[in-house]
CSV table of C-alpha atoms and ligand atoms in Angstrom, one decimal:
chain,number,residue,atom,x,y,z
A,1,MET,CA,19.9,7.7,-20.8
A,2,THR,CA,16.7,8.3,-22.6
A,3,LYS,CA,14.6,11.5,-22.5
A,4,ARG,CA,11.5,9.6,-23.3
A,5,PHE,CA,9.3,7.1,-21.4
A,6,SER,CA,9.0,3.7,-23.2
A,7,PHE,CA,8.4,0.0,-22.5
A,8,ASP,CA,10.4,-2.7,-24.3
A,9,LEU,CA,8.9,-6.2,-24.1
A,10,LYS,CA,11.9,-8.6,-24.1
A,11,ALA,CA,10.4,-12.1,-23.8
A,12,THR,CA,7.3,-14.0,-22.8
A,13,ASP,CA,6.7,-17.4,-21.4
A,14,GLY,CA,3.1,-18.4,-21.3
A,15,LYS,CA,1.3,-15.2,-20.1
A,16,ALA,CA,4.4,-14.1,-18.1
A,17,ARG,CA,6.4,-11.2,-19.6
A,18,THR,CA,9.8,-9.7,-19.0
A,19,GLY,CA,11.0,-6.3,-20.3
A,20,VAL,CA,12.4,-2.9,-19.4
A,21,ILE,CA,10.6,0.4,-18.8
A,22,ASN,CA,12.9,3.2,-20.0
A,23,THR,CA,12.7,6.5,-18.1
A,24,PRO,CA,14.9,9.6,-18.0
A,25,ARG,CA,15.9,8.6,-14.4
A,26,GLY,CA,16.8,5.1,-15.3
A,27,GLU,CA,15.5,1.7,-16.4
A,28,VAL,CA,13.0,-0.5,-14.5
A,29,ARG,CA,13.4,-4.2,-15.1
A,30,THR,CA,10.1,-6.0,-15.3
A,31,PRO,CA,8.6,-7.9,-13.6
A,32,ALA,CA,9.4,-5.3,-11.0
A,33,PHE,CA,8.6,-5.0,-7.3
A,34,MET,CA,8.4,-1.5,-5.9
A,35,PRO,CA,9.3,-0.9,-2.2
A,36,VAL,CA,6.9,1.5,-0.6
A,37,GLY,CA,8.3,4.9,0.5
A,38,THR,CA,5.2,6.4,1.9
A,39,ALA,CA,6.4,9.5,3.7
A,40,ALA,CA,9.5,10.0,1.5
A,41,THR,CA,11.4,7.1,3.1
A,42,VAL,CA,11.3,3.3,2.8
A,43,LYS,CA,11.0,2.9,6.6
A,44,ALA,CA,14.2,1.7,8.4
A,45,MET,CA,16.2,1.8,5.1
A,46,MET,CA,18.8,4.2,3.7
A,47,PRO,CA,18.1,4.8,0.0
A,48,GLU,CA,21.4,3.3,-0.9
A,49,SER,CA,20.4,0.2,1.0
A,50,VAL,CA,17.1,0.0,-0.9
A,51,ARG,CA,19.1,0.2,-4.1
A,52,ALA,CA,21.5,-2.6,-2.9
A,53,THR,CA,18.5,-4.9,-2.5
A,54,GLY,CA,18.0,-4.6,-6.3
A,55,ALA,CA,15.1,-2.1,-6.5
A,56,ASP,CA,14.9,0.0,-9.6
A,57,ILE,CA,11.9,2.1,-8.6
A,58,LEU,CA,10.1,3.2,-5.4
A,59,LEU,CA,6.5,4.1,-4.6
A,60,GLY,CA,5.5,7.4,-2.9
A,61,ASN,CA,2.1,8.4,-1.7
A,62,THR,CA,0.2,11.6,-2.7
A,63,TYR,CA,-2.1,11.4,0.4
A,64,HIS,CA,0.7,11.3,3.0
A,65,LEU,CA,3.0,13.9,1.3
A,66,MET,CA,0.2,16.4,0.6
A,67,LEU,CA,-0.5,16.4,4.4
A,68,ARG,CA,3.1,16.5,5.5
A,69,PRO,CA,5.4,18.2,4.5
A,70,THR,CA,3.0,19.2,1.6
A,71,ALA,CA,3.8,19.0,-2.1
A,72,GLU,CA,4.5,22.7,-2.4
A,73,ARG,CA,7.3,22.5,0.2
A,74,ILE,CA,8.9,19.4,-1.5
A,75,ASP,CA,8.7,21.3,-4.8
A,76,ARG,CA,10.4,24.4,-3.3
A,77,LEU,CA,13.1,22.1,-2.0
A,78,GLY,CA,13.8,20.6,-5.5
A,79,GLY,CA,11.3,17.7,-5.7
A,80,LEU,CA,10.9,14.3,-4.1
A,81,HIS,CA,13.9,12.7,-5.7
A,82,LYS,CA,16.3,15.3,-4.3
A,83,PHE,CA,14.4,15.5,-1.0
A,84,MET,CA,14.7,11.8,-0.2
A,85,ASN,CA,18.0,11.2,-2.0
A,86,TRP,CA,16.6,8.7,-4.5
A,87,GLU,CA,17.5,9.7,-8.0
A,88,ARG,CA,16.0,6.7,-9.8
A,89,PRO,CA,12.3,6.4,-10.9
A,90,ILE,CA,9.5,7.0,-8.5
A,91,LEU,CA,5.8,6.1,-9.0
A,92,THR,CA,3.3,7.9,-6.9
A,93,ASP,CA,-0.2,6.6,-6.0
A,94,SER,CA,-2.9,9.3,-6.5
A,95,GLY,CA,-4.3,9.4,-3.0
A,96,GLY,CA,-7.9,8.2,-3.4
A,97,PHE,CA,-7.3,4.7,-2.0
A,98,GLN,CA,-5.4,6.2,1.1
A,99,VAL,CA,-8.2,8.8,1.7
A,100,MET,CA,-10.7,5.9,1.9
A,101,SER,CA,-8.5,3.8,4.1
A,102,LEU,CA,-7.0,6.4,6.4
A,103,ALA,CA,-8.7,9.8,6.4
A,104,GLY,CA,-11.7,10.8,8.6
A,105,LEU,CA,-15.0,12.4,7.7
A,106,ARG,CA,-14.8,11.8,4.0
A,107,LYS,CA,-17.3,13.2,1.5
A,108,LEU,CA,-17.3,11.8,-2.1
A,109,THR,CA,-18.9,13.8,-4.9
A,110,GLU,CA,-18.5,13.9,-8.7
A,111,LYS,CA,-15.9,16.6,-8.2
A,112,GLY,CA,-13.7,14.6,-5.9
A,113,VAL,CA,-13.2,13.8,-2.2
A,114,THR,CA,-13.1,16.1,0.9
A,115,PHE,CA,-11.7,14.6,4.1
A,116,LYS,CA,-10.0,15.3,7.4
A,117,SER,CA,-6.3,14.6,7.9
A,118,HIS,CA,-5.6,11.5,10.0
A,119,ILE,CA,-2.6,13.5,11.4
A,120,ASP,CA,-4.2,16.7,12.7
A,121,GLY,CA,-7.9,16.7,11.6
A,122,SER,CA,-7.3,19.5,9.1
A,123,LYS,CA,-9.7,19.7,6.1
A,124,HIS,CA,-8.5,18.8,2.6
A,125,GLU,CA,-9.8,18.1,-0.9
A,126,LEU,CA,-8.6,15.8,-3.6
A,127,THR,CA,-9.8,16.0,-7.1
A,128,PRO,CA,-8.3,14.5,-10.3
A,129,GLU,CA,-6.8,17.9,-11.1
A,130,ARG,CA,-5.4,18.5,-7.6
A,131,SER,CA,-4.0,14.9,-7.4
A,132,ILE,CA,-2.2,15.3,-10.8
A,133,GLU,CA,-0.9,18.7,-9.7
A,134,ILE,CA,0.5,17.3,-6.4
A,135,GLN,CA,2.2,14.4,-8.3
A,136,ARG,CA,3.7,17.0,-10.7
A,137,LEU,CA,5.0,19.1,-7.8
A,138,LEU,CA,6.6,16.0,-6.3
A,139,GLY,CA,8.3,15.3,-9.6
A,140,SER,CA,6.9,11.8,-9.9
A,141,ASP,CA,8.1,9.8,-13.0
A,142,ILE,CA,5.0,7.6,-13.1
A,143,VAL,CA,1.8,9.4,-12.1
A,144,MET,CA,-1.4,7.5,-11.3
A,145,CYS,CA,-4.9,8.6,-12.3
A,146,PHE,CA,-7.1,9.8,-9.4
A,147,ASP,CA,-9.6,7.0,-8.9
A,148,GLU,CA,-12.1,5.5,-6.4
A,149,CYS,CA,-11.4,2.0,-5.1
A,150,PRO,CA,-14.7,0.5,-3.7
A,151,ALA,CA,-14.3,-1.6,-0.5
A,152,LEU,CA,-15.3,-5.2,-1.1
A,153,PRO,CA,-17.7,-6.9,-0.6
A,154,ALA,CA,-19.9,-4.4,-2.6
A,155,ASP,CA,-23.0,-5.1,-4.7
A,156,ARG,CA,-22.6,-5.0,-8.5
A,157,GLU,CA,-24.5,-1.7,-8.8
A,158,ARG,CA,-22.1,0.1,-6.4
A,159,ILE,CA,-19.1,-1.4,-8.2
A,160,ALA,CA,-20.4,-0.3,-11.6
A,161,GLU,CA,-21.2,3.2,-10.4
A,162,SER,CA,-17.8,3.5,-8.7
A,163,MET,CA,-15.9,2.2,-11.8
A,164,ARG,CA,-17.8,4.7,-14.1
A,165,LEU,CA,-16.9,7.6,-11.8
A,166,SER,CA,-13.3,6.5,-11.9
A,167,MET,CA,-13.4,6.4,-15.7
A,168,ARG,CA,-14.7,10.0,-15.7
A,169,TRP,CA,-11.9,10.9,-13.3
A,170,ALA,CA,-9.4,9.1,-15.6
A,171,GLU,CA,-10.5,11.5,-18.4
A,172,ARG,CA,-10.0,14.5,-16.1
A,173,SER,CA,-6.6,13.1,-14.9
A,174,ARG,CA,-5.4,12.8,-18.5
A,175,GLU,CA,-6.5,16.3,-19.3
A,176,ALA,CA,-4.8,17.7,-16.2
A,177,PHE,CA,-1.6,15.8,-16.8
A,178,GLY,CA,-0.9,17.7,-20.0
A,179,ASP,CA,2.2,17.0,-22.2
A,180,ARG,CA,5.2,16.0,-20.0
A,181,PRO,CA,7.8,14.1,-22.1
A,182,GLY,CA,9.7,11.5,-20.1
A,183,HIS,CA,6.9,11.3,-17.6
A,184,ALA,CA,4.0,8.7,-17.7
A,185,LEU,CA,0.4,8.7,-16.6
A,186,PHE,CA,-1.1,5.3,-15.8
A,187,GLY,CA,-4.8,4.6,-15.9
A,188,ILE,CA,-6.3,2.4,-13.2
A,189,MET,CA,-8.8,-0.4,-14.2
A,190,GLN,CA,-11.7,-0.9,-11.8
A,191,GLY,CA,-14.8,-3.2,-11.8
A,192,GLY,CA,-14.4,-5.4,-8.8
A,193,LEU,CA,-14.7,-9.1,-9.5
A,194,GLU,CA,-17.2,-8.5,-12.4
A,195,GLN,CA,-15.7,-9.6,-15.7
A,196,ASP,CA,-17.9,-7.4,-17.9
A,197,LEU,CA,-17.3,-4.3,-15.8
A,198,ARG,CA,-13.6,-5.0,-15.9
A,199,GLU,CA,-13.8,-5.2,-19.7
A,200,GLU,CA,-15.9,-1.9,-19.8
A,201,SER,CA,-13.3,-0.2,-17.6
A,202,ALA,CA,-10.4,-1.4,-19.8
A,203,GLU,CA,-12.1,-0.2,-23.0
A,204,ALA,CA,-12.8,3.2,-21.4
A,205,LEU,CA,-9.1,3.5,-20.4
A,206,ARG,CA,-7.8,2.4,-23.9
A,207,LYS,CA,-10.0,5.0,-25.5
A,208,ILE,CA,-8.4,7.7,-23.4
A,209,GLY,CA,-4.9,6.3,-23.9
A,210,PHE,CA,-2.2,5.9,-21.2
A,211,GLU,CA,1.5,5.1,-21.0
A,212,GLY,CA,0.7,2.2,-18.7
A,213,TYR,CA,-2.3,0.5,-17.1
A,214,ALA,CA,-2.9,-0.6,-13.5
A,215,VAL,CA,-5.3,-3.2,-12.2
A,216,GLY,CA,-6.9,-1.5,-9.2
A,217,GLY,CA,-9.6,-2.6,-6.9
A,218,LEU,CA,-7.9,-5.7,-5.8
A,219,ALA,CA,-6.0,-6.8,-2.6
A,220,VAL,CA,-8.9,-5.3,-0.7
A,221,GLY,CA,-9.9,-8.4,1.2
A,222,GLU,CA,-11.2,-10.6,-1.6
A,223,GLY,CA,-8.6,-13.3,-1.0
A,224,GLN,CA,-6.0,-14.9,-3.3
A,225,GLU,CA,-8.4,-17.2,-5.1
A,226,ALA,CA,-10.8,-14.4,-6.1
A,227,MET,CA,-7.9,-12.1,-7.0
A,228,PHE,CA,-6.3,-14.8,-9.2
A,229,GLY,CA,-9.7,-15.5,-10.7
A,230,CYS,CA,-9.9,-11.8,-11.8
A,231,LEU,CA,-6.3,-11.8,-13.0
A,232,ASP,CA,-7.1,-14.8,-15.2
A,233,TYR,CA,-8.9,-12.4,-17.5
A,234,ALA,CA,-8.3,-8.7,-16.6
A,235,PRO,CA,-4.7,-8.2,-17.9
A,236,ASP,CA,-5.8,-9.6,-21.3
A,237,PHE,CA,-8.2,-6.6,-21.7
A,238,LEU,CA,-5.2,-4.3,-21.5
A,239,PRO,CA,-2.8,-3.3,-24.3
A,240,VAL,CA,0.0,-5.9,-24.7
A,241,ASP,CA,2.7,-3.3,-25.4
A,242,LYS,CA,2.2,-1.2,-22.2
A,243,PRO,CA,3.2,-2.0,-18.6
A,244,ARG,CA,0.6,-3.6,-16.4
A,245,TYR,CA,0.7,-2.7,-12.7
A,246,LEU,CA,-1.1,-4.6,-10.0
A,247,MET,CA,-1.6,-2.3,-7.0
A,248,GLY,CA,-1.0,-3.3,-3.4
A,249,VAL,CA,0.3,-6.9,-4.0
A,250,GLY,CA,1.5,-8.8,-2.1
A,251,LYS,CA,2.8,-11.9,-0.4
A,252,PRO,CA,5.5,-13.9,-2.4
A,253,ASP,CA,3.1,-16.4,-3.8
A,254,ASP,CA,0.6,-13.6,-4.7
A,255,ILE,CA,3.4,-11.9,-6.7
A,256,VAL,CA,4.4,-15.1,-8.5
A,257,GLY,CA,0.8,-15.9,-9.4
A,258,ALA,CA,0.3,-12.4,-10.7
A,259,VAL,CA,3.4,-12.5,-12.9
A,260,ALA,CA,2.2,-15.8,-14.2
A,261,ARG,CA,-1.0,-14.1,-15.3
A,262,GLY,CA,0.7,-11.2,-17.2
A,263,ILE,CA,1.4,-8.6,-14.5
A,264,ASP,CA,4.6,-6.5,-14.9
A,265,MET,CA,4.8,-4.3,-11.8
A,266,MET,CA,3.7,-4.5,-8.2
A,267,ASP,CA,4.0,-2.7,-4.9
A,268,CYS,CA,3.3,-3.7,-1.3
A,269,VAL,CA,4.1,-2.6,2.3
A,270,LEU,CA,4.3,-6.2,3.4
A,271,PRO,CA,8.1,-6.8,3.2
A,272,SER,CA,8.9,-3.5,5.0
A,273,ARG,CA,6.0,-3.5,7.4
A,274,SER,CA,6.5,-7.2,8.4
A,275,GLY,CA,10.2,-6.6,8.7
A,276,ARG,CA,9.6,-4.1,11.4
A,277,THR,CA,7.4,-6.6,13.3
A,278,GLY,CA,9.8,-9.5,13.2
A,279,GLN,CA,8.2,-11.4,10.3
A,280,ALA,CA,10.8,-12.7,7.8
A,281,PHE,CA,10.0,-14.0,4.4
A,282,THR,CA,12.3,-16.8,3.3
A,283,ARG,CA,12.4,-19.3,0.4
A,284,HIS,CA,11.1,-22.0,2.9
A,285,GLY,CA,8.3,-19.9,4.3
A,286,VAL,CA,7.8,-17.2,7.0
A,287,VAL,CA,9.9,-17.0,10.1
A,288,ASN,CA,8.6,-15.1,13.2
A,289,ILE,CA,11.9,-14.3,14.7
A,290,LYS,CA,10.5,-13.2,18.1
A,291,ASN,CA,9.4,-16.8,18.7
A,292,ALA,CA,11.4,-18.2,21.7
A,293,ARG,CA,12.6,-21.2,19.6
A,294,HIS,CA,15.1,-18.9,17.9
A,295,ALA,CA,16.7,-17.6,21.1
A,296,ASP,CA,19.7,-20.0,20.9
A,297,ASP,CA,19.8,-20.7,17.2
A,298,PRO,CA,23.2,-19.9,15.7
A,299,ARG,CA,22.1,-20.4,12.2
A,300,PRO,CA,21.3,-17.5,9.8
A,301,LEU,CA,17.7,-16.7,8.9
A,302,ASP,CA,18.3,-18.3,5.5
A,303,GLU,CA,21.5,-20.1,4.6
A,304,ASN,CA,21.0,-19.3,0.9
A,305,CYS,CA,20.5,-15.6,1.4
A,306,SER,CA,23.3,-13.1,0.7
A,307,CYS,CA,21.7,-10.1,2.5
A,308,PRO,CA,23.6,-8.4,5.4
A,309,ALA,CA,21.2,-9.9,8.0
A,310,CYS,CA,21.8,-13.5,6.7
A,311,SER,CA,25.5,-13.0,6.0
A,312,ASN,CA,26.5,-11.4,9.4
A,313,TYR,CA,23.9,-12.4,12.1
A,314,SER,CA,22.4,-15.4,13.7
A,315,ARG,CA,18.7,-16.0,14.3
A,316,ALA,CA,19.6,-15.7,18.0
A,317,TYR,CA,21.0,-12.2,17.5
A,318,LEU,CA,17.9,-11.2,15.4
A,319,HIS,CA,15.7,-12.7,18.1
A,320,HIS,CA,17.6,-10.7,20.8
A,321,VAL,CA,17.4,-7.3,19.1
A,322,PHE,CA,13.7,-7.7,18.4
A,323,ARG,CA,13.0,-8.8,22.0
A,324,SER,CA,15.0,-5.7,23.2
A,325,ASN,CA,13.2,-3.5,20.7
A,326,GLU,CA,16.6,-2.3,19.3
A,327,MET,CA,16.4,-0.1,16.1
A,328,ILE,CA,18.7,-2.5,14.2
A,329,SER,CA,16.0,-5.1,14.4
A,330,GLY,CA,13.7,-3.5,11.9
A,331,MET,CA,16.6,-2.4,9.8
A,332,LEU,CA,18.0,-5.9,9.4
A,333,LEU,CA,14.7,-7.7,8.8
A,334,THR,CA,13.4,-5.0,6.4
A,335,TRP,CA,16.6,-5.3,4.4
A,336,HIS,CA,16.3,-9.1,4.3
A,337,ASN,CA,12.7,-9.0,3.2
A,338,LEU,CA,13.2,-6.5,0.5
A,339,HIS,CA,16.3,-8.4,-0.7
A,340,TYR,CA,14.3,-11.6,-0.8
A,341,PHE,CA,11.4,-10.0,-2.7
A,342,GLN,CA,13.9,-8.6,-5.3
A,343,GLU,CA,15.5,-12.1,-5.5
A,344,ILE,CA,12.1,-13.5,-6.5
A,345,MET,CA,11.7,-10.8,-9.1
A,346,GLN,CA,15.2,-11.5,-10.6
A,347,GLY,CA,14.5,-15.2,-10.6
A,348,MET,CA,11.3,-14.7,-12.5
A,349,ARG,CA,12.9,-12.2,-15.0
A,350,ASP,CA,15.7,-14.8,-15.7
A,351,ALA,CA,13.3,-17.7,-16.0
A,352,ILE,CA,10.9,-15.9,-18.3
A,353,ALA,CA,13.8,-14.9,-20.5
A,354,ALA,CA,15.1,-18.5,-20.6
A,355,GLY,CA,11.6,-20.0,-21.2
A,356,THR,CA,11.8,-21.9,-17.9
A,357,PHE,CA,9.2,-20.1,-15.9
A,358,GLU,CA,7.0,-23.2,-15.4
A,359,ALA,CA,10.0,-25.0,-13.8
A,360,TRP,CA,10.9,-22.0,-11.8
A,361,GLN,CA,7.4,-21.8,-10.3
A,362,ALA,CA,7.4,-25.5,-9.4
A,363,GLU,CA,10.7,-25.0,-7.6
A,364,PHE,CA,9.5,-21.9,-5.8
A,365,HIS,CA,6.4,-23.7,-4.5
A,366,ALA,CA,8.3,-26.9,-3.7
A,367,GLN,CA,10.9,-25.0,-1.5
A,368,ARG,CA,8.1,-23.5,0.5
A,369,ALA,CA,6.5,-26.8,1.3
A,370,GLN,CA,9.7,-28.2,3.0
A,371,GLY,CA,12.0,-27.7,5.9
A,372,ASP,CA,11.7,-26.4,9.4
A,373,ILE,CA,11.9,-22.7,9.2
B,1,LIG,O1,-7.6,0.6,-6.8
B,1,LIG,C1,-6.6,1.2,-6.4
B,1,LIG,N1,-6.4,2.5,-6.8
B,1,LIG,C2,-5.4,3.2,-6.3
B,1,LIG,N2,-4.5,2.6,-5.3
B,1,LIG,C3,-4.7,1.4,-4.9
B,1,LIG,C4,-3.9,0.9,-3.8
B,1,LIG,C5,-4.1,-0.4,-3.3
B,1,LIG,N3,-3.5,-1.1,-2.3
B,1,LIG,C6,-4.3,-2.3,-2.3
B,1,LIG,N4,-4.0,-3.2,-1.4
B,1,LIG,C7,-3.1,-3.0,-0.3
B,1,LIG,C8,-3.1,-4.3,0.5
B,1,LIG,N5,-2.1,-4.2,1.6
B,1,LIG,C9,-1.6,-5.5,1.9
B,1,LIG,C10,-0.5,-5.5,3.0
B,1,LIG,C11,-1.1,-4.8,4.2
B,1,LIG,C12,-1.6,-3.4,3.9
B,1,LIG,C13,-2.6,-3.5,2.7
B,1,LIG,N6,-5.2,-2.3,-3.2
B,1,LIG,C14,-5.2,-1.2,-3.9
B,1,LIG,C15,-6.0,-0.7,-4.9
B,1,LIG,C16,-5.8,0.6,-5.4
């Protein structure tokens, strides 16, 4: 087990890459999908079940944990890994995005953001310094810079101003992070859908220097075509020897398209959130298990899937427990979705290593076109 943080690039196939991020708490195989554990739990999953799906790393949220139970309390109790019984790597988002999407009465200044908690209306402040301190108290292995993610659509001037503020905050985040061997600080590229602003942002981040680089400001309503358009150039502005993390993505075909464009890491609530609502992702497309047509169907969700939901239960059973609002419903479908997302990641890692990623992508898309699901 290493004491340092490092990234080993193992193979490339076109723009796609596969490698390993080495951390003191374990290795992260890339391309990697990070299940979201917002309030110190991946909802409806035991940590050992999350690991059983193949996840090497989880995402936690500064915004939620600072409000409840607070970073200081988690620190007093031994840190987030011990608190939630997940001893492998954790990446924490820095809170700015969640403040803008969840909190009330927000005030943005050069210093940072003040806001009212969506839980109890209490007043709080997040600055680059406070966000980095919270992530340190949590014991996060990969810390994200405190940034501002502008809502799209926005005019170019607004996007440029916001990006330059985020770059000043990236400088302050780096300063506040200090020297923490074995831990990493990732910068976040902004710039909306403007290629020159994206390049300016990447240059600013490279000058500061980070252990990894995120592409932020996407998956905010721009749609897949515009997102892929940005990913056709943005990753190339980033250092080739550091991990590239696309934040908040996404559906299976978003994930595949992002890896094909040079992305190494992603996170999204989709598999877990949809699992709780009865939406199952399968190799043949999406199955809404609450639909009446599944009520008598003895088949598994997906014949080719080895997860507990597909190995031990029929669609009829899954339909029943969702219709009856039984707790096991969200557990089984969350497990299936996370298992399927990790199966996609493993398939891509193997294909890139074998130089067959083109064929793998063709098969991935062909499967989805067919079959009654
Ligand atoms: O620019 C960002 N900086 C920090 N954190 C972020 C998180 C993000 N999450 C998303 N998109 C999340 C989309 N997700 C899709 C499934 C339903 C809930 C929302 N974009 C992001 C950009 C950022």
